Amino acid sequence: MFIDKLLSSPIFGVFARVLVTFVFWSSGLAKLANFGGAVAEMEKYGVLPAAPMAALVIMIQLGGSALVISGWNVWLGAGALGVFTALTIPVAHAFWRMTGEAAFFEMLFAIEHISVIGGLMVVAILRRPASAAAGRLANA
């Protein structure tokens, strides 16, 4: 009974969405606070033009997080964050081009990213519009 009430609580839902997006909005805020560092990070990974791409990354991280946390167009925010996360794997965590310990640690980051993408997919599924959910249930 307690668990059901907790899981049904709107506050608990918002808190969960804050936590699931923490990695994105905290990174976006850090990049915003140190835009020069964000540009340097883009340059480090060969993402050019670095300044516009850093600004785009910040917009995706903060905007996607805001959509997920707010509960408005969650599918769009979760989708944007998921695609962004998938794209970071070949850009920043290309373990298959490395050897030794560096390859191992980058592989762990890639696996973690895949799990985050799965979590974002679950968020999008659970927060989809009721009419879409009803349609899917009728077709199941």
mmCIF file of C-alpha atoms in Angstrom:
data_model
loop_
_atom_site.group_PDB
_atom_site.id
_atom_site.type_symbol
_atom_site.label_atom_id
_atom_site.label_comp_id
_atom_site.label_asym_id
_atom_site.label_seq_id
_atom_site.Cartn_x
_atom_site.Cartn_y
_atom_site.Cartn_z
ATOM 1 C CA MET A 1 0.000 0.000 0.000
ATOM 2 C CA PHE A 2 2.769 2.461 0.943
ATOM 3 C CA ILE A 3 4.736 1.554 -2.175
ATOM 4 C CA ASP A 4 1.662 2.020 -4.382
ATOM 5 C CA LYS A 5 1.026 5.471 -2.894
ATOM 6 C CA LEU A 6 4.667 6.414 -3.287
ATOM 7 C CA LEU A 7 4.815 5.307 -6.910
ATOM 8 C CA SER A 8 1.530 7.110 -7.640
ATOM 9 C CA SER A 9 2.695 10.367 -6.087
ATOM 10 C CA PRO A 10 3.240 13.207 -8.602
ATOM 11 C CA ILE A 11 6.069 14.534 -6.404
ATOM 12 C CA PHE A 12 7.826 11.176 -6.501
ATOM 13 C CA GLY A 13 7.451 11.156 -10.296
ATOM 14 C CA VAL A 14 9.025 14.596 -10.652
ATOM 15 C CA PHE A 15 11.829 13.592 -8.279
ATOM 16 C CA ALA A 16 12.486 10.461 -10.347
ATOM 17 C CA ARG A 17 12.624 12.522 -13.562
ATOM 18 C CA VAL A 18 15.032 14.973 -11.916
ATOM 19 C CA LEU A 19 17.280 12.050 -10.981
ATOM 20 C CA VAL A 20 17.118 10.301 -14.362
ATOM 21 C CA THR A 21 18.141 13.541 -16.090
ATOM 22 C CA PHE A 22 20.741 14.585 -13.492
ATOM 23 C CA VAL A 23 23.668 13.564 -15.683
ATOM 24 C CA PHE A 24 22.360 15.838 -18.458
ATOM 25 C CA TRP A 25 21.230 18.983 -16.661
ATOM 26 C CA SER A 26 24.247 19.020 -14.340
ATOM 27 C CA SER A 27 26.560 18.712 -17.353
ATOM 28 C CA GLY A 28 24.612 21.389 -19.238
ATOM 29 C CA LEU A 29 24.830 23.787 -16.286
ATOM 30 C CA ALA A 30 28.565 23.110 -15.909
ATOM 31 C CA LYS A 31 29.104 23.781 -19.618
ATOM 32 C CA LEU A 32 27.026 26.951 -19.384
ATOM 33 C CA ALA A 33 29.067 28.162 -16.402
ATOM 34 C CA ASN A 34 32.325 27.397 -18.223
ATOM 35 C CA PHE A 35 31.537 27.838 -21.896
ATOM 36 C CA GLY A 36 35.239 28.053 -22.763
ATOM 37 C CA GLY A 37 35.746 24.626 -21.240
ATOM 38 C CA ALA A 38 32.775 23.290 -23.194
ATOM 39 C CA VAL A 39 34.291 24.628 -26.418
ATOM 40 C CA ALA A 40 37.644 23.045 -25.520
ATOM 41 C CA GLU A 41 35.877 19.725 -24.923
ATOM 42 C CA MET A 42 34.302 19.900 -28.386
ATOM 43 C CA GLU A 43 37.711 20.648 -29.912
ATOM 44 C CA LYS A 44 39.286 17.747 -27.983
ATOM 45 C CA TYR A 45 36.873 15.319 -29.657
ATOM 46 C CA GLY A 46 37.081 16.975 -33.077
ATOM 47 C CA VAL A 47 33.517 18.287 -32.975
ATOM 48 C CA LEU A 48 33.604 21.388 -35.157
ATOM 49 C CA PRO A 49 32.645 24.194 -35.291
ATOM 50 C CA ALA A 50 33.267 23.910 -31.572
ATOM 51 C CA ALA A 51 31.439 26.958 -30.163
ATOM 52 C CA PRO A 52 28.117 26.399 -31.988
ATOM 53 C CA MET A 53 28.266 22.679 -31.207
ATOM 54 C CA ALA A 54 28.930 23.397 -27.519
ATOM 55 C CA ALA A 55 25.901 25.716 -27.512
ATOM 56 C CA LEU A 56 23.800 23.005 -29.204
ATOM 57 C CA VAL A 57 24.907 20.395 -26.653
ATOM 58 C CA ILE A 58 23.952 22.749 -23.804
ATOM 59 C CA MET A 59 20.546 23.372 -25.395
ATOM 60 C CA ILE A 60 19.916 19.636 -25.821
ATOM 61 C CA GLN A 61 21.054 18.772 -22.307
ATOM 62 C CA LEU A 62 19.097 21.544 -20.585
ATOM 63 C CA GLY A 63 16.096 21.597 -22.927
ATOM 64 C CA GLY A 64 15.683 17.828 -23.008
ATOM 65 C CA SER A 65 15.990 17.664 -19.230
ATOM 66 C CA ALA A 66 13.443 20.466 -18.795
ATOM 67 C CA LEU A 67 10.919 18.636 -20.984
ATOM 68 C CA VAL A 68 11.372 15.358 -19.120
ATOM 69 C CA ILE A 69 11.227 16.966 -15.667
ATOM 70 C CA SER A 70 8.239 19.169 -16.504
ATOM 71 C CA GLY A 71 6.209 16.263 -17.846
ATOM 72 C CA TRP A 72 5.471 18.225 -21.049
ATOM 73 C CA ASN A 73 6.417 16.426 -24.286
ATOM 74 C CA VAL A 74 8.473 13.954 -22.292
ATOM 75 C CA TRP A 75 8.880 11.755 -25.380
ATOM 76 C CA LEU A 76 10.641 14.621 -27.170
ATOM 77 C CA GLY A 77 12.978 15.418 -24.276
ATOM 78 C CA ALA A 78 13.792 11.773 -23.611
ATOM 79 C CA GLY A 79 14.272 11.144 -27.323
ATOM 80 C CA ALA A 80 16.615 14.115 -27.736
ATOM 81 C CA LEU A 81 18.674 13.059 -24.719
ATOM 82 C CA GLY A 82 18.729 9.443 -25.910
ATOM 83 C CA VAL A 83 19.912 10.323 -29.425
ATOM 84 C CA PHE A 84 22.489 12.720 -27.985
ATOM 85 C CA THR A 85 23.749 9.998 -25.639
ATOM 86 C CA ALA A 86 23.973 7.466 -28.470
ATOM 87 C CA LEU A 87 25.972 9.926 -30.580
ATOM 88 C CA THR A 88 28.499 10.487 -27.789
ATOM 89 C CA ILE A 89 29.573 6.857 -27.923
ATOM 90 C CA PRO A 90 31.385 6.946 -31.291
ATOM 91 C CA VAL A 91 32.587 10.518 -30.710
ATOM 92 C CA ALA A 92 33.918 10.365 -27.135
ATOM 93 C CA HIS A 93 33.945 6.684 -26.136
ATOM 94 C CA ALA A 94 35.185 4.815 -29.221
ATOM 95 C CA PHE A 95 36.737 1.975 -27.229
ATOM 96 C CA TRP A 96 37.084 -0.164 -30.369
ATOM 97 C CA ARG A 97 39.829 2.232 -31.568
ATOM 98 C CA MET A 98 41.792 1.903 -28.314
ATOM 99 C CA THR A 99 43.786 -0.701 -26.491
ATOM 100 C CA GLY A 100 44.464 -1.685 -22.922
ATOM 101 C CA GLU A 101 43.024 0.028 -19.891
ATOM 102 C CA ALA A 102 41.791 3.066 -21.849
ATOM 103 C CA ALA A 103 39.715 0.805 -24.103
ATOM 104 C CA PHE A 104 38.271 -1.011 -21.097
ATOM 105 C CA PHE A 105 37.201 2.188 -19.330
ATOM 106 C CA GLU A 106 35.692 3.707 -22.477
ATOM 107 C CA MET A 107 33.792 0.445 -23.062
ATOM 108 C CA LEU A 108 32.355 0.786 -19.541
ATOM 109 C CA PHE A 109 31.232 4.334 -20.368
ATOM 110 C CA ALA A 110 29.606 3.094 -23.584
ATOM 111 C CA ILE A 111 27.764 0.330 -21.720
ATOM 112 C CA GLU A 112 26.618 2.846 -19.112
ATOM 113 C CA HIS A 113 25.378 5.137 -21.906
ATOM 114 C CA ILE A 114 23.369 2.276 -23.399
ATOM 115 C CA SER A 115 21.709 1.717 -19.998
ATOM 116 C CA VAL A 116 20.892 5.437 -19.725
ATOM 117 C CA ILE A 117 19.304 5.295 -23.189
ATOM 118 C CA GLY A 118 17.167 2.363 -22.019
ATOM 119 C CA GLY A 119 16.102 4.328 -18.956
ATOM 120 C CA LEU A 120 15.106 7.281 -21.133
ATOM 121 C CA MET A 121 13.091 4.922 -23.327
ATOM 122 C CA VAL A 122 11.214 3.679 -20.253
ATOM 123 C CA VAL A 123 10.548 7.279 -19.183
ATOM 124 C CA ALA A 124 9.122 8.051 -22.638
ATOM 125 C CA ILE A 125 6.940 4.925 -22.554
ATOM 126 C CA LEU A 126 5.594 5.624 -19.076
ATOM 127 C CA ARG A 127 4.903 9.311 -19.755
ATOM 128 C CA ARG A 128 3.355 8.970 -23.207
ATOM 129 C CA PRO A 129 -0.008 10.669 -23.757
ATOM 130 C CA ALA A 130 -3.002 8.709 -22.449
ATOM 131 C CA SER A 131 -4.676 8.645 -25.874
ATOM 132 C CA ALA A 132 -1.597 7.054 -27.420
ATOM 133 C CA ALA A 133 -1.420 4.538 -24.594
ATOM 134 C CA ALA A 134 -5.081 3.621 -25.034
ATOM 135 C CA GLY A 135 -4.568 3.141 -28.770
ATOM 136 C CA ARG A 136 -1.577 0.887 -28.198
ATOM 137 C CA LEU A 137 -3.476 -1.202 -25.668
ATOM 138 C CA ALA A 138 -6.363 -1.655 -28.083
ATOM 139 C CA ASN A 139 -3.968 -2.875 -30.777
ATOM 140 C CA ALA A 140 -2.009 -5.224 -28.499
#
